[in-house]
mmCIF file of C-alpha atoms in Angstrom:
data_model
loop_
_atom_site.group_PDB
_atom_site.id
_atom_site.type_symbol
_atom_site.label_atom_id
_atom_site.label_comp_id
_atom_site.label_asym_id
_atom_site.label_seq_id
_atom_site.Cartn_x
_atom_site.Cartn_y
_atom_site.Cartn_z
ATOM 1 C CA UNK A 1 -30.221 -6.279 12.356
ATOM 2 C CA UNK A 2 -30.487 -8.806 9.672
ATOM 3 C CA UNK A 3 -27.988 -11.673 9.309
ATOM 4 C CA UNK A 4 -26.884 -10.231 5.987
ATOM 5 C CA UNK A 5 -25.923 -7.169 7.666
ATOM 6 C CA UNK A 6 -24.599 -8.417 10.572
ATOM 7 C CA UNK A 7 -21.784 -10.666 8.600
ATOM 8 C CA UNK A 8 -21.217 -7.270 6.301
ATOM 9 C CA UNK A 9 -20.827 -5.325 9.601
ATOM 10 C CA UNK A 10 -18.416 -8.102 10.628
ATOM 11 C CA UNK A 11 -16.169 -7.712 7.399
ATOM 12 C CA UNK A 12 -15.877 -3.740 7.877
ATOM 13 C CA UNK A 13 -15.139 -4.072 11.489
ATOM 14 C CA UNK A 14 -12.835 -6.303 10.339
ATOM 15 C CA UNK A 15 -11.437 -4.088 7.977
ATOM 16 C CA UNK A 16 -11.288 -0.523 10.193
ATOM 17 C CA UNK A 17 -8.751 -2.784 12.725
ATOM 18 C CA UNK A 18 -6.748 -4.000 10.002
ATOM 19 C CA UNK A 19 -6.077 -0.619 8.507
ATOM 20 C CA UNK A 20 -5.486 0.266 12.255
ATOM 21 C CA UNK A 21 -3.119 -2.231 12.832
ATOM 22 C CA UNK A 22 -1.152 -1.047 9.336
ATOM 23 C CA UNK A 23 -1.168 2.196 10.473
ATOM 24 C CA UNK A 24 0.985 1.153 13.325
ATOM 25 C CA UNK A 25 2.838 -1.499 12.289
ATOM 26 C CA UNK A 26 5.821 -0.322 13.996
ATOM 27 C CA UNK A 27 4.521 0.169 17.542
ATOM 28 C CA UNK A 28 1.394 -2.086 17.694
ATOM 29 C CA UNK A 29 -2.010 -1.714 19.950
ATOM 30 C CA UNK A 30 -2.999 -2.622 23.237
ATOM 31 C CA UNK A 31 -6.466 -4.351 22.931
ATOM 32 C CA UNK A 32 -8.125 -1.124 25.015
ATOM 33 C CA UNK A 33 -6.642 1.320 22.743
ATOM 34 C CA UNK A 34 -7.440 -0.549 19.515
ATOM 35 C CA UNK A 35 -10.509 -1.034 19.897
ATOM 36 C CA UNK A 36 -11.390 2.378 21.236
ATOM 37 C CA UNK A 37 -9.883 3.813 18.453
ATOM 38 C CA UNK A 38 -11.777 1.673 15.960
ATOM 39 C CA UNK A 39 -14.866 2.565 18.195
ATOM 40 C CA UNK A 40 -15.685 -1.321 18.398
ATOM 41 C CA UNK A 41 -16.792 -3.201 21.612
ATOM 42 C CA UNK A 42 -13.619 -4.444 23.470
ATOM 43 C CA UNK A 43 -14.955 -7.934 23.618
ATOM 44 C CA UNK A 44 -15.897 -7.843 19.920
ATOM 45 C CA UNK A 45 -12.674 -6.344 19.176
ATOM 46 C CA UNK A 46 -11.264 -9.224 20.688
ATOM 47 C CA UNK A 47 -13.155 -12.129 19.208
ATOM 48 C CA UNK A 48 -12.041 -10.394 15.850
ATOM 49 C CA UNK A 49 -8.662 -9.795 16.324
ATOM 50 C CA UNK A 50 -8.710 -13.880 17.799
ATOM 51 C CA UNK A 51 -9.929 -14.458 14.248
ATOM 52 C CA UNK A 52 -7.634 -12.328 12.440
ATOM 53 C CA UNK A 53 -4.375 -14.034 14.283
ATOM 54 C CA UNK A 54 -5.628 -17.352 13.625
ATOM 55 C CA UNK A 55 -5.584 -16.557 9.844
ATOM 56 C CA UNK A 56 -2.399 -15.034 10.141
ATOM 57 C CA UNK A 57 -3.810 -11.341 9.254
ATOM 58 C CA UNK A 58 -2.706 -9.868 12.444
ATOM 59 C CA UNK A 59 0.102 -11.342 14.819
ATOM 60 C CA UNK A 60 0.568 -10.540 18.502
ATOM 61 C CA UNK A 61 3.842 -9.129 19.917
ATOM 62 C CA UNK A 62 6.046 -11.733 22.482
ATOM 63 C CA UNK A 63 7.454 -8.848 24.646
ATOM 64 C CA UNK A 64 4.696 -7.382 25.279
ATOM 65 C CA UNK A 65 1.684 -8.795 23.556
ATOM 66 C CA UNK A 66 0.058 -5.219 21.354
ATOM 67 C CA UNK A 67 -1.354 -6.520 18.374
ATOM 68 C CA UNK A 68 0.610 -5.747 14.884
ATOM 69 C CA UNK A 69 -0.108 -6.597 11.201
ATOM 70 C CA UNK A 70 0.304 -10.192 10.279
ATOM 71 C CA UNK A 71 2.377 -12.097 7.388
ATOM 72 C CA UNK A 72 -0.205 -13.051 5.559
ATOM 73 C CA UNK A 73 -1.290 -9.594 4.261
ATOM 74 C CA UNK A 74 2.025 -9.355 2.852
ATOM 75 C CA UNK A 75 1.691 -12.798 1.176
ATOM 76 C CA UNK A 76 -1.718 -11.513 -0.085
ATOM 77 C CA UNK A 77 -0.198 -8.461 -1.470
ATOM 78 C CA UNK A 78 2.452 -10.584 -3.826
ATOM 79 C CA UNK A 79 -0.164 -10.905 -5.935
ATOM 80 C CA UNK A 80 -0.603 -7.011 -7.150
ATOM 81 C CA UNK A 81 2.442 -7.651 -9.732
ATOM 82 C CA UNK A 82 1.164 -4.618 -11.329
ATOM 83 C CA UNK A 83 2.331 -2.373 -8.070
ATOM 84 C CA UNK A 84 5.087 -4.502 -7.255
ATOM 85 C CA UNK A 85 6.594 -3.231 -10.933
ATOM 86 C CA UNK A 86 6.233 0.171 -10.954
ATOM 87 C CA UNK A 87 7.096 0.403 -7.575
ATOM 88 C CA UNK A 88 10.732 -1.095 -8.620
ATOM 89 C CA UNK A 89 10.553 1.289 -11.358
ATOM 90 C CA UNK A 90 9.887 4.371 -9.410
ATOM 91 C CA UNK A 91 13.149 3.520 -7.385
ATOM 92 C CA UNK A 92 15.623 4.841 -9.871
ATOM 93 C CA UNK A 93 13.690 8.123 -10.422
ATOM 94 C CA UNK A 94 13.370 8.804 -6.616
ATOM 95 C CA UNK A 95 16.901 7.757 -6.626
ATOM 96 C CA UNK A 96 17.711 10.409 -8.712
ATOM 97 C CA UNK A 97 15.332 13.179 -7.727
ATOM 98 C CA UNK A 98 16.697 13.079 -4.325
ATOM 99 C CA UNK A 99 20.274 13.667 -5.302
ATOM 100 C CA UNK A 100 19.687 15.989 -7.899
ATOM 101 C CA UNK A 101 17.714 18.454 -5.354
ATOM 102 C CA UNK A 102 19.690 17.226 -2.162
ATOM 103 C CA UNK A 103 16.116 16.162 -0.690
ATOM 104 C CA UNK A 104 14.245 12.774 0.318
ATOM 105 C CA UNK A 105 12.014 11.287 -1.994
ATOM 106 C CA UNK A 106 8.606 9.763 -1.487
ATOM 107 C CA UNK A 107 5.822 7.746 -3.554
ATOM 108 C CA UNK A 108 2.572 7.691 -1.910
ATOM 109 C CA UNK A 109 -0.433 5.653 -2.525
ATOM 110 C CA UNK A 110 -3.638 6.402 -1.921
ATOM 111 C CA UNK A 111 -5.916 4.111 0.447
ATOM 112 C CA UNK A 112 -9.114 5.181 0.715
ATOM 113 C CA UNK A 113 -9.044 8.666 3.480
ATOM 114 C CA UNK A 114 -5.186 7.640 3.433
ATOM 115 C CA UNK A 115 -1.862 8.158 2.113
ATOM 116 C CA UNK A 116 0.306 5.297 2.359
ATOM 117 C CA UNK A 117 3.827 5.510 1.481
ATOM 118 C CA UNK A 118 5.425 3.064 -1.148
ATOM 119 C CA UNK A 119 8.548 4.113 -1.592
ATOM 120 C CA UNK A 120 11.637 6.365 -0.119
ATOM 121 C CA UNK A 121 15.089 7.099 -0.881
ATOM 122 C CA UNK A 122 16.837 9.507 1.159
ATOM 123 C CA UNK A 123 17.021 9.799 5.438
ATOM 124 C CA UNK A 124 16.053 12.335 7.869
ATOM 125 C CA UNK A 125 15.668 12.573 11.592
ATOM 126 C CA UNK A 126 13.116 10.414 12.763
ATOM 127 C CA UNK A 127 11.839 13.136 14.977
ATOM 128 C CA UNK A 128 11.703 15.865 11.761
ATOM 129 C CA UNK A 129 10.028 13.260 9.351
ATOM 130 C CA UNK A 130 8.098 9.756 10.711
ATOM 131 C CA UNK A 131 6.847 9.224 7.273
ATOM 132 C CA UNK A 132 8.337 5.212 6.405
ATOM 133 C CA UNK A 133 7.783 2.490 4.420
ATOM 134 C CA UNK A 134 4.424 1.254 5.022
ATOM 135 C CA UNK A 135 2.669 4.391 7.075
ATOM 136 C CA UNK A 136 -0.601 5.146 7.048
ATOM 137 C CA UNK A 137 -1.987 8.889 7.380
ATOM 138 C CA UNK A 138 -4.753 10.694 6.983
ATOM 139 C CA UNK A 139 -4.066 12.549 3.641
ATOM 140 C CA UNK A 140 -4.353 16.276 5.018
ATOM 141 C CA UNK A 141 -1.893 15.163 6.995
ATOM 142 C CA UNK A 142 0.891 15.586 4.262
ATOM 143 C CA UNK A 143 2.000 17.543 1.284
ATOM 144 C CA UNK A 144 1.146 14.267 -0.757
ATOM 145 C CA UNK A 145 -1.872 13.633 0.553
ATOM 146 C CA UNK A 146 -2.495 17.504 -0.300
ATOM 147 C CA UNK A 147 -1.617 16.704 -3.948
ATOM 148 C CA UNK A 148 -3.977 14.110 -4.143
ATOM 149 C CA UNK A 149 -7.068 15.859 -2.227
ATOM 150 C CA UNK A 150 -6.839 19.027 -4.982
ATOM 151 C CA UNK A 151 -7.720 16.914 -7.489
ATOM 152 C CA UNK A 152 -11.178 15.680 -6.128
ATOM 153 C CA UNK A 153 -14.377 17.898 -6.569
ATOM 154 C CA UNK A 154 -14.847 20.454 -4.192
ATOM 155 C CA UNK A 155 -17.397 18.860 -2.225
ATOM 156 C CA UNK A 156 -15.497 15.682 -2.438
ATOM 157 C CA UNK A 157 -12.646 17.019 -1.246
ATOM 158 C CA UNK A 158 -14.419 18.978 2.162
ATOM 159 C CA UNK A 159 -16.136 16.197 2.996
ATOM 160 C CA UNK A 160 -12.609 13.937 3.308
ATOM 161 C CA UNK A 161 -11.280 16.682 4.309
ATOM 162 C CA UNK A 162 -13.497 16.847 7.749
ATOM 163 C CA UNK A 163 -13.098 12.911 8.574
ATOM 164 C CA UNK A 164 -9.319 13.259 7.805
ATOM 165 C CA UNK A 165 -9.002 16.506 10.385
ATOM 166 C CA UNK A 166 -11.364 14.336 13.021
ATOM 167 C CA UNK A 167 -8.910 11.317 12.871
ATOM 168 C CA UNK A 168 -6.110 13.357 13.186
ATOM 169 C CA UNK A 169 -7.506 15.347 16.166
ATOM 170 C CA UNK A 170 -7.613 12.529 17.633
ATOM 171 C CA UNK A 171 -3.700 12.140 17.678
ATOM 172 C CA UNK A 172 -3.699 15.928 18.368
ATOM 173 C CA UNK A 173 -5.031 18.871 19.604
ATOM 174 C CA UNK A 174 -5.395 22.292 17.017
ATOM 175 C CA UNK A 175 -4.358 20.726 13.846
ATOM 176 C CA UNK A 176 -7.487 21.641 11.896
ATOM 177 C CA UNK A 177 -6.215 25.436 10.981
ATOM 178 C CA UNK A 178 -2.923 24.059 10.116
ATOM 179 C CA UNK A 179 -3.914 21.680 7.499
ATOM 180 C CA UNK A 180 -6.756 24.208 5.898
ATOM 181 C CA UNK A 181 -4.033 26.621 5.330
ATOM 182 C CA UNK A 182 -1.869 23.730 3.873
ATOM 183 C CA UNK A 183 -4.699 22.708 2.058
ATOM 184 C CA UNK A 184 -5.588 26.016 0.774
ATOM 185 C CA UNK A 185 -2.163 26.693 -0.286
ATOM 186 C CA UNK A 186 -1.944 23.616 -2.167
ATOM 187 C CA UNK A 187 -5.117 24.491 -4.339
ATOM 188 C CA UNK A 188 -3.380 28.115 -4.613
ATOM 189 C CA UNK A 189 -0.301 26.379 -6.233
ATOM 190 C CA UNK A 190 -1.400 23.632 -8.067
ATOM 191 C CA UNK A 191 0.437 20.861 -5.801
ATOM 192 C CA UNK A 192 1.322 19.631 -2.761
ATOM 193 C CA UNK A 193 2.625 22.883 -0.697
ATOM 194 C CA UNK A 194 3.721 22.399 2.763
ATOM 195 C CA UNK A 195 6.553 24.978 4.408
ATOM 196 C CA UNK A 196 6.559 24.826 8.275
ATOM 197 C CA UNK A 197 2.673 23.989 8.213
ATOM 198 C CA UNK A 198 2.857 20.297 9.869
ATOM 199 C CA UNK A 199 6.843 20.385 11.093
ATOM 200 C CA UNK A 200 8.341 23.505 11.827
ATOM 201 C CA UNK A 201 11.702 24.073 9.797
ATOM 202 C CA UNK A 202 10.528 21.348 7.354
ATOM 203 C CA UNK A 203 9.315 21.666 4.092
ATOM 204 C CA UNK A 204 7.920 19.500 1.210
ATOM 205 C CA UNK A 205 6.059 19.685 -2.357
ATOM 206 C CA UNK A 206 4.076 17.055 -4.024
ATOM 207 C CA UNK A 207 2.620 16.306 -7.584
ATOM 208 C CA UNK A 208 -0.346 13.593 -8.071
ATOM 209 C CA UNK A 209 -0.038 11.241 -10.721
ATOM 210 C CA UNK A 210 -2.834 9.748 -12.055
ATOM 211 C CA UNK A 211 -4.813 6.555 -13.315
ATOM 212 C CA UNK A 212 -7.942 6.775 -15.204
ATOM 213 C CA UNK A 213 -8.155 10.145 -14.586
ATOM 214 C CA UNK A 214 -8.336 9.813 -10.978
ATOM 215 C CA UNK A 215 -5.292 10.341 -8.701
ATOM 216 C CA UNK A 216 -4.210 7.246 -7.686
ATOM 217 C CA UNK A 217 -0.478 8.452 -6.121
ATOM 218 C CA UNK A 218 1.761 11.079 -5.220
ATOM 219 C CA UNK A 219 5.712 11.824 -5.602
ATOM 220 C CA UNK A 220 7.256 14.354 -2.987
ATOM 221 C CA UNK A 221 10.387 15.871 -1.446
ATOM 222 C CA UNK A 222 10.727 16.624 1.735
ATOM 223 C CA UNK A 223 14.191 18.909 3.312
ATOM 224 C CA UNK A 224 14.761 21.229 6.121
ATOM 225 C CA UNK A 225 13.212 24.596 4.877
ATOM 226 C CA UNK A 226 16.632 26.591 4.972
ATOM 227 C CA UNK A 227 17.987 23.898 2.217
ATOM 228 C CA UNK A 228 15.433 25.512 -0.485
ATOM 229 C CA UNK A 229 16.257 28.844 -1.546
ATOM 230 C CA UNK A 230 14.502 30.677 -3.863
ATOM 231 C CA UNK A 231 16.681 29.031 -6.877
ATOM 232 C CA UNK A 232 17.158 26.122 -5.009
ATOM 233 C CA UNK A 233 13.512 25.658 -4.935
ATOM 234 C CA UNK A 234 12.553 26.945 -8.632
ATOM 235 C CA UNK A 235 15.142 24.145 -9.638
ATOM 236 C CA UNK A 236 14.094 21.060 -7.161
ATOM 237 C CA UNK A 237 10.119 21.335 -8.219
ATOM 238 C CA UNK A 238 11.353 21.252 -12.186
ATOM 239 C CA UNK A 239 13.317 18.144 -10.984
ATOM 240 C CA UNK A 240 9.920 17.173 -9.061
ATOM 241 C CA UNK A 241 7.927 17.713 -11.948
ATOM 242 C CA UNK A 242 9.968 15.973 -14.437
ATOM 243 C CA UNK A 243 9.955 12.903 -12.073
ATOM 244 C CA UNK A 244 6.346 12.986 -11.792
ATOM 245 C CA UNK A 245 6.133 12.802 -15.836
ATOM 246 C CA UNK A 246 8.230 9.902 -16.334
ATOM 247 C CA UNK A 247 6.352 8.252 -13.164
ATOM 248 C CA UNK A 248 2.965 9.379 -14.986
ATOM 249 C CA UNK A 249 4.098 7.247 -18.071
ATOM 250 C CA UNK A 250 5.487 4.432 -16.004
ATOM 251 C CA UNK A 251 2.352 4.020 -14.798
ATOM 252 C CA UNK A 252 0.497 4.242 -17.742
ATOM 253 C CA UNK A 253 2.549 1.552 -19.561
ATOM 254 C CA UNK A 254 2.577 -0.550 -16.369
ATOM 255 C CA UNK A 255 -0.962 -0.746 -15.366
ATOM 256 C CA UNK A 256 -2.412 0.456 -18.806
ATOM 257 C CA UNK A 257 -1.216 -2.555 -21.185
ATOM 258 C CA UNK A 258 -3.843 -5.720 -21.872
ATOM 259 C CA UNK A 259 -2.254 -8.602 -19.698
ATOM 260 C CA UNK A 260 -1.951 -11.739 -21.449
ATOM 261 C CA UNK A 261 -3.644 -14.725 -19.715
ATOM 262 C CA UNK A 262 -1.393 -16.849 -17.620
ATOM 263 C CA UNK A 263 -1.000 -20.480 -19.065
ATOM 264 C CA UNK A 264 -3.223 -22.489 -16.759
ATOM 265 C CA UNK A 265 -1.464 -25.289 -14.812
ATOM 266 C CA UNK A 266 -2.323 -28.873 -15.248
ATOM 267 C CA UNK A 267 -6.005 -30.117 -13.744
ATOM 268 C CA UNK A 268 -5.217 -31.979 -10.628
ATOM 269 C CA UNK A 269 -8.051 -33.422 -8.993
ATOM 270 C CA UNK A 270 -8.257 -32.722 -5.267
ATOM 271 C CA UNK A 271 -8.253 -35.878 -4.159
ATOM 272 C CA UNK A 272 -5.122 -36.921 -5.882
ATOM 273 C CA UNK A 273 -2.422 -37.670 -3.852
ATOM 274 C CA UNK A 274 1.040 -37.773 -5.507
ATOM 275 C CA UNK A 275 1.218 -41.482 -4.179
ATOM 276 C CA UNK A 276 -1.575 -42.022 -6.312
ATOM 277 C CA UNK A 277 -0.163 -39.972 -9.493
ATOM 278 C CA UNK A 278 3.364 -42.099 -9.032
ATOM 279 C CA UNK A 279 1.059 -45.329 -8.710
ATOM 280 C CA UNK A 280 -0.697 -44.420 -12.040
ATOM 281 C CA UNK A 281 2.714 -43.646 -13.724
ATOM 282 C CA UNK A 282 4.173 -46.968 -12.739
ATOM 283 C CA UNK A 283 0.701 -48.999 -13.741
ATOM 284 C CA UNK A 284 1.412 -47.058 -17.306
ATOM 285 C CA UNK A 285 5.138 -48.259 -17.613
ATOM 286 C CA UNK A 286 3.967 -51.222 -16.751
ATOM 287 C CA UNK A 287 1.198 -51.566 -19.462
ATOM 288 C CA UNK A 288 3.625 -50.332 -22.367
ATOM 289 C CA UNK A 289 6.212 -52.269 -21.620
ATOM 290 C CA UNK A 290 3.855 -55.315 -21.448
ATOM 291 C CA UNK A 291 2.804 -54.410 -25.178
ATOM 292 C CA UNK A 292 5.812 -53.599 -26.905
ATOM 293 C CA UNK A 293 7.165 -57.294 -25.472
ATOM 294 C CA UNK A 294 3.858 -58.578 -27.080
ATOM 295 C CA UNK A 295 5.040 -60.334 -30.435
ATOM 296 C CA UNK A 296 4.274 -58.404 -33.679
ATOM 297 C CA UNK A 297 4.039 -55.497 -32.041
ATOM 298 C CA UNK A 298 6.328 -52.421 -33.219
ATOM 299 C CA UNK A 299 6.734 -48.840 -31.323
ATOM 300 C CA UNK A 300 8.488 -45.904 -31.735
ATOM 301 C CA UNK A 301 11.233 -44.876 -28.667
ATOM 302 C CA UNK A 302 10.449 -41.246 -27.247
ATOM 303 C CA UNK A 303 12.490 -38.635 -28.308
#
């Protein structure tokens, strides 16, 4: 292995337990399970997850020590203004597409093989619906991820479709016929279409909205499958794809417009200290006061 490829193989490693980590930020990892998960060495699990800590990417749990996503990604993501503002946006909508069809309302992102969700108004039984603020899933694994994977090309799509039933076989045994029929459904209708395929008694619909042409997110309800009658349903998904609209030109304006460039803040030299800035301010009192005492001289007072 050549030392290029050996720091590359260091960032991706790097990388895979991060995403782990977020995919589990409620819960955590024991060390064994992390890295076996991950498929990376224990011991160079650890030295990387010693790393990450120290930078404050990943933190480690007092009660009981399983290792969990650290501050500093969240500092890192403050930046991404962009998101951060249509994500605010998107509240109202979801707001009001989950009391207009009595159901709860999602925005997903995509990540990659994942769906992560951004937003949620609306509350269900943890046990019916584990889909918060911040998790990670494989898209199959969803109605929005379903959205999101009709839009690829076909062999695109089959080929994330594969790794996405692996990692999730992992978790489970048998899940691979239950998201091909959700995933066949979903191409049949045009949008995310789960009923009863991934929770029994639960249903949900998606519809992808999209940046540069590409599908970049999804917005979904989700509601026990008795709540959406035939009318009940016809109504909700014009509701849904109403939302979806408004969200599709949110995001247009949002991440389309030119951004104007930041003013830059004064040059500061590194090795400045601010005892050495207040020095030079008092040595240039100093000097003007010494020549507008000087005779002859005449000066103007600053407004």
């Amino acid at each position: 292995m050549t030392a290029a490829r050996g720091g590359t193989q260091s960032i991706e490693r790097s990388i895979k337990l991060m995403r782990a980590l977020a995919a589990r930020a409620r819960f955590g990892w024991r060390l064994s399970d992390l890295a076996r998960h991950c498929d990376i060495d224990k011991g160079t699990a650890r030295r990387i997850l010693t790393c990450l800590v120290r930078e404050r990417l990943a933190e480690r749990s007092p009660a009981d020590q399983r290792y969990l996503p650290g501050p500093l990604l969240f500092e890192l993501g403050l930046a991404l203004t962009d998101f951060d503002e249509f994500k605010m946006a998107a509240y109202p909508l979801l707001d009001q597409l989950s009391s207009q069809t009595n159901a709860v309302g999602f925005l997903c992102l995509r990540s990659g093989d994942d769906l992560v969700c951004a937003a949620r108004i609306g509350e269900v039984p943890d046990h019916a619906f584990t889909l918060n603020l911040g998790t990670r899933r494989p898209l199959a694994g969803s109605s929005g991820g379903a959205a999101l994977l009709i839009t690829l090309p076909a062999e695109e799509r089959q080929a994330l479709f594969e790794r996405n039933c692996l990692a999730l076989t992992q978790q489970a045994t048998s899940v691979h016929p239950s998201l091909e029929r959700l995933l066949n459904q979903s191409l049949e209708m045009g949008m995310g279409y789960n009923e009863g395929r991934l929770v029994p008694g639960w249903n949900s619909y998606a519809i992808a909205l999209f940046q540069k042409q590409e599908a970049f997110a999804s917005v979904m309800i989700c509601a026990p499958a008795g709540h959406f009658t035939h009318a009940r349903l016809e109504n909700s998904l014009a509701v849904l794809k109403r939302t979806a609209q408004r969200l599709q030109d949110i995001s247009e304006t949002v991440f389309g417009r030119q951004r104007r460039p930041e003013p830059c803040p004064p040059f500061i030299p590194a090795r400045v200290t601010p005892e050495r800035l207040l020095d030079n301010l008092h040595e240039r009192r100093e000097r003007r006061k010494a020549t507008s005492s000087a005779p002859g001289t005449q000066h103007t007072v600053p407004q």
